[in-house]
Amino acid sequence: RVSPMQPKMKIVVAVLVVALIAVIGLIVVTNRSGAGEPAPAATAIPEETAVPEETAEPEKEPEATAEPAQSGDAAAQDTMYEGALAGLKAGFIGDGYNMANSVIVGCLAMGMAVTVACPKHYRPAADVLMLAQRYGDKFTLTNDPDEAARDADVLFTDVWVSMGMEREAEQRRRDFTGFTLDAARMALAKPDCMVQHPLPAHRGEEIAPDVLEGHMEEIFDEAENRIYVEKAVLAILLAGK
């Protein structure tokens, strides 16, 4: 199969991916939201999604994880298919865990509007939500998956039970009932909406089999992009930047 990405676009994608990794490395991995260019003025997140100051985690030593790479994979893939990312809407449906945190930081930094839908007790990290407040109405946190899907240019999802959470599997499946990315939900998005999943997928849980199969090409391309993003991460780390 011939990739749809032309040589010049590969250069653009590479630059965007490195820029995204740098942003995530500064903001998420080091847990510092004040680095880089100033974000738009903050607006209050509704009371039910507000983050109490005492819930923010203490500063941590930097560490390399897979989540920024997953977000970088998706950014590269979105650029291949959509072109410029600024102004597009990204929706995330599922657990407000690592992938959701990376989508929020990465997509907002690229100028996208982001709507995250997750059950009440599975919200994204407190420090990520505090960062998202700085982007005003470009960020929305909701319990309604349809709101995340509506008019989306790209929809993200991830497994409901991540590694190390196997003991919570049954409870999580109950809590995430109604959060499946299915055909009815896709119908709310734009006609050419992309679907992104970091894989492996649990068919019939976070994503319906027909949606997974219908968007397999772009999902697999996202997986392919991971090697290039991880090379960029290694280059940055080895360079000591």
Coordinates of C-alpha atoms in Angstrom, one line a residue:
R1 CA 0.0 0.0 0.0
V2 CA 1.3 3.4 -1.0
S3 CA 1.2 6.0 1.8
P4 CA -0.9 9.1 1.1
M5 CA 1.8 11.4 2.5
Q6 CA 4.1 13.1 0.0
P7 CA 7.8 13.9 0.8
K8 CA 7.2 17.6 1.6
M9 CA 4.3 16.6 3.9
K10 CA 6.7 14.2 5.7
I11 CA 8.9 17.1 6.5
V12 CA 6.0 19.2 7.8
V13 CA 4.8 16.3 9.9
A14 CA 8.3 15.7 11.3
V15 CA 8.5 19.4 12.3
L16 CA 5.0 19.3 13.9
V17 CA 5.8 16.1 15.8
V18 CA 9.0 17.4 17.2
A19 CA 7.3 20.6 18.2
L20 CA 4.5 18.6 19.9
I21 CA 6.9 16.4 21.7
A22 CA 8.7 19.4 23.0
V23 CA 5.5 21.0 24.2
I24 CA 4.4 17.8 25.9
G25 CA 7.8 17.2 27.4
L26 CA 7.8 20.7 28.9
I27 CA 4.2 20.7 30.1
V28 CA 3.2 17.2 30.9
V29 CA 6.3 15.1 31.6
T30 CA 7.7 17.8 33.9
N31 CA 4.3 18.8 35.2
R32 CA 4.9 22.5 34.7
S33 CA 2.2 24.4 32.9
G34 CA 3.9 27.7 32.8
A35 CA 6.6 27.0 30.2
G36 CA 6.5 28.2 26.6
E37 CA 4.4 30.8 25.0
P38 CA 1.5 32.3 27.1
A39 CA -1.8 30.6 26.5
P40 CA -5.1 32.5 26.0
A41 CA -6.6 34.1 29.1
A42 CA -8.2 31.6 31.5
T43 CA -11.9 31.1 31.9
A44 CA -13.6 29.2 34.7
I45 CA -14.4 25.5 34.3
P46 CA -17.9 24.9 35.6
E47 CA -18.1 24.1 39.3
E48 CA -18.6 20.4 38.7
T49 CA -15.3 20.2 36.8
A50 CA -13.3 22.7 38.8
V51 CA -10.0 21.5 40.2
P52 CA -9.4 22.2 43.9
E53 CA -5.9 23.6 44.5
E54 CA -5.0 20.9 47.0
T55 CA -5.7 18.1 44.5
A56 CA -2.8 19.1 42.3
E57 CA 0.1 16.6 42.5
P58 CA 3.5 17.8 43.8
E59 CA 6.2 18.5 41.2
K60 CA 7.9 15.3 39.9
E61 CA 11.2 14.5 38.4
P62 CA 10.9 14.3 34.6
E63 CA 10.4 10.8 33.2
A64 CA 9.8 9.5 29.7
T65 CA 6.5 7.7 29.1
A66 CA 4.5 6.3 26.2
E67 CA 1.6 8.7 26.4
P68 CA 3.2 11.7 24.7
A69 CA 4.3 9.4 21.9
Q70 CA 0.7 8.3 21.4
S71 CA -0.4 11.9 21.2
G72 CA 2.4 12.6 18.8
D73 CA 1.4 9.6 16.6
A74 CA -2.1 11.0 16.4
A75 CA -0.9 14.5 15.6
A76 CA 1.2 13.2 12.8
Q77 CA -1.7 11.2 11.5
D78 CA -4.2 14.0 11.7
T79 CA -1.8 16.2 9.7
M80 CA -1.4 13.6 7.0
Y81 CA -5.2 13.4 6.5
E82 CA -6.4 16.8 7.6
G83 CA -3.5 19.2 6.8
A84 CA -3.4 22.1 9.3
L85 CA -4.7 21.2 12.7
A86 CA -5.6 24.7 14.1
G87 CA -9.4 25.3 14.2
L88 CA -10.3 21.6 14.1
K89 CA -12.3 19.9 16.8
A90 CA -10.9 16.8 18.6
G91 CA -13.2 14.7 20.7
F92 CA -12.2 12.1 23.3
I93 CA -14.6 9.5 24.6
G94 CA -13.6 7.2 27.5
D95 CA -11.3 7.1 30.5
G96 CA -9.7 10.4 31.5
Y97 CA -6.4 8.6 31.9
N98 CA -3.0 8.9 30.1
M99 CA -4.3 9.1 26.5
A100 CA -6.9 11.7 27.4
N101 CA -4.3 13.8 29.2
S102 CA -2.0 13.7 26.2
V103 CA -4.8 14.6 23.8
I104 CA -5.8 17.6 25.9
V105 CA -2.3 19.0 26.1
G106 CA -1.2 18.1 22.6
C107 CA -4.3 19.1 20.7
L108 CA -4.8 22.4 22.6
A109 CA -1.2 23.3 21.9
M110 CA -1.8 22.7 18.2
G111 CA -4.7 25.2 18.1
M112 CA -7.5 22.6 18.2
A113 CA -10.7 22.8 20.2
V114 CA -11.0 19.8 22.5
T115 CA -14.0 18.2 24.1
V116 CA -13.4 15.3 26.5
A117 CA -16.3 13.1 27.7
C118 CA -15.8 10.7 30.5
P119 CA -17.8 9.4 33.5
K120 CA -17.8 11.6 36.6
H121 CA -15.2 9.7 38.6
Y122 CA -12.8 9.1 35.7
R123 CA -11.8 12.7 34.9
P124 CA -8.4 13.8 33.5
A125 CA -5.5 14.7 35.8
A126 CA -5.9 17.8 38.0
D127 CA -2.8 19.6 36.6
V128 CA -3.9 18.9 33.1
L129 CA -7.4 20.4 33.8
M130 CA -5.8 23.5 35.3
L131 CA -3.7 23.9 32.2
A132 CA -6.8 23.5 30.0
Q133 CA -8.5 26.3 31.8
R134 CA -6.0 28.7 30.2
Y135 CA -7.5 27.9 26.7
G136 CA -10.9 29.2 27.6
D137 CA -13.8 27.9 25.5
K138 CA -11.4 25.8 23.4
F139 CA -11.7 23.1 26.1
T140 CA -14.8 21.4 27.3
L141 CA -15.1 18.6 29.9
T142 CA -18.5 16.7 29.9
N143 CA -20.2 13.5 30.9
D144 CA -22.0 13.4 27.6
P145 CA -20.2 11.4 24.9
D146 CA -22.5 12.8 22.2
E147 CA -21.2 16.3 23.0
A148 CA -17.6 15.1 22.3
A149 CA -18.7 13.5 19.0
R150 CA -20.8 16.3 17.7
D151 CA -19.2 18.1 14.7
A152 CA -15.8 16.5 15.6
D153 CA -13.0 16.4 12.9
V154 CA -11.3 13.6 14.8
L155 CA -12.4 11.3 17.6
F156 CA -10.1 9.5 20.0
T157 CA -10.9 6.6 22.3
D158 CA -8.9 4.2 24.4
V159 CA -9.4 1.0 26.4
W160 CA -11.5 1.2 29.5
V161 CA -9.2 -1.1 31.5
S162 CA -5.6 -0.2 31.2
M163 CA -2.7 -2.4 32.3
G164 CA -2.6 -2.8 36.0
M165 CA -6.3 -2.1 36.4
E166 CA -7.5 -5.6 35.7
R167 CA -9.0 -6.0 39.2
E168 CA -11.3 -3.0 38.4
A169 CA -12.4 -4.5 35.1
E170 CA -16.0 -5.4 35.9
Q171 CA -16.6 -2.1 37.8
R172 CA -15.1 -0.1 34.9
R173 CA -17.2 -1.8 32.3
R174 CA -20.3 -0.9 34.3
D175 CA -19.2 2.7 34.8
F176 CA -18.4 3.1 31.1
T177 CA -21.7 1.8 29.8
G178 CA -22.9 4.2 27.1
F179 CA -19.4 5.5 26.3
T180 CA -18.8 3.2 23.2
L181 CA -17.7 4.9 20.0
D182 CA -20.3 3.4 17.7
A183 CA -22.0 4.2 14.4
A184 CA -24.7 6.4 16.0
R185 CA -22.1 8.5 17.7
M186 CA -20.0 8.8 14.5
A187 CA -23.2 10.1 12.7
L188 CA -22.9 13.1 15.0
A189 CA -19.4 13.9 13.8
K190 CA -18.4 15.5 10.5
P191 CA -18.8 13.2 7.5
D192 CA -15.0 12.8 7.0
C193 CA -14.3 12.5 10.8
M194 CA -11.1 10.5 11.6
V195 CA -10.9 7.9 14.3
Q196 CA -7.8 7.3 16.4
H197 CA -7.1 4.5 18.8
P198 CA -3.6 3.7 20.4
L199 CA -4.3 0.0 20.2
P200 CA -4.9 -2.8 21.1
A201 CA -8.7 -2.2 20.9
H202 CA -11.4 -4.1 22.8
R203 CA -14.1 -4.6 20.2
G204 CA -17.5 -3.9 21.5
E205 CA -16.3 -2.0 24.6
E206 CA -14.7 1.4 23.9
I207 CA -15.2 1.0 20.1
A208 CA -17.8 -0.8 18.0
P209 CA -16.4 -3.4 15.6
D210 CA -17.8 -1.7 12.5
V211 CA -16.2 1.7 13.5
L212 CA -12.9 0.0 14.1
E213 CA -12.9 -1.8 10.8
G214 CA -14.2 1.2 8.9
H215 CA -11.3 3.4 10.2
M216 CA -8.6 0.7 10.3
E217 CA -6.4 2.3 7.7
E218 CA -5.9 5.6 9.6
I219 CA -5.7 3.7 13.0
F220 CA -2.9 1.5 11.6
D221 CA -1.2 4.5 10.1
E222 CA -1.2 6.0 13.6
A223 CA 0.5 2.9 14.9
E224 CA 3.1 3.1 12.1
N225 CA 3.8 6.8 13.0
R226 CA 4.8 5.7 16.5
I227 CA 8.3 4.6 15.5
Y228 CA 9.0 8.1 14.0
V229 CA 7.6 9.9 17.0
E230 CA 9.7 7.7 19.4
K231 CA 12.8 8.4 17.3
A232 CA 12.0 12.2 17.8
V233 CA 11.7 11.6 21.5
L234 CA 15.0 9.8 21.7
A235 CA 16.7 12.5 19.6
I236 CA 15.5 15.1 22.0
L237 CA 16.4 13.2 25.1
L238 CA 19.9 12.2 23.8
A239 CA 20.5 15.8 22.8
G240 CA 19.9 16.8 26.4
K241 CA 17.1 19.2 25.5

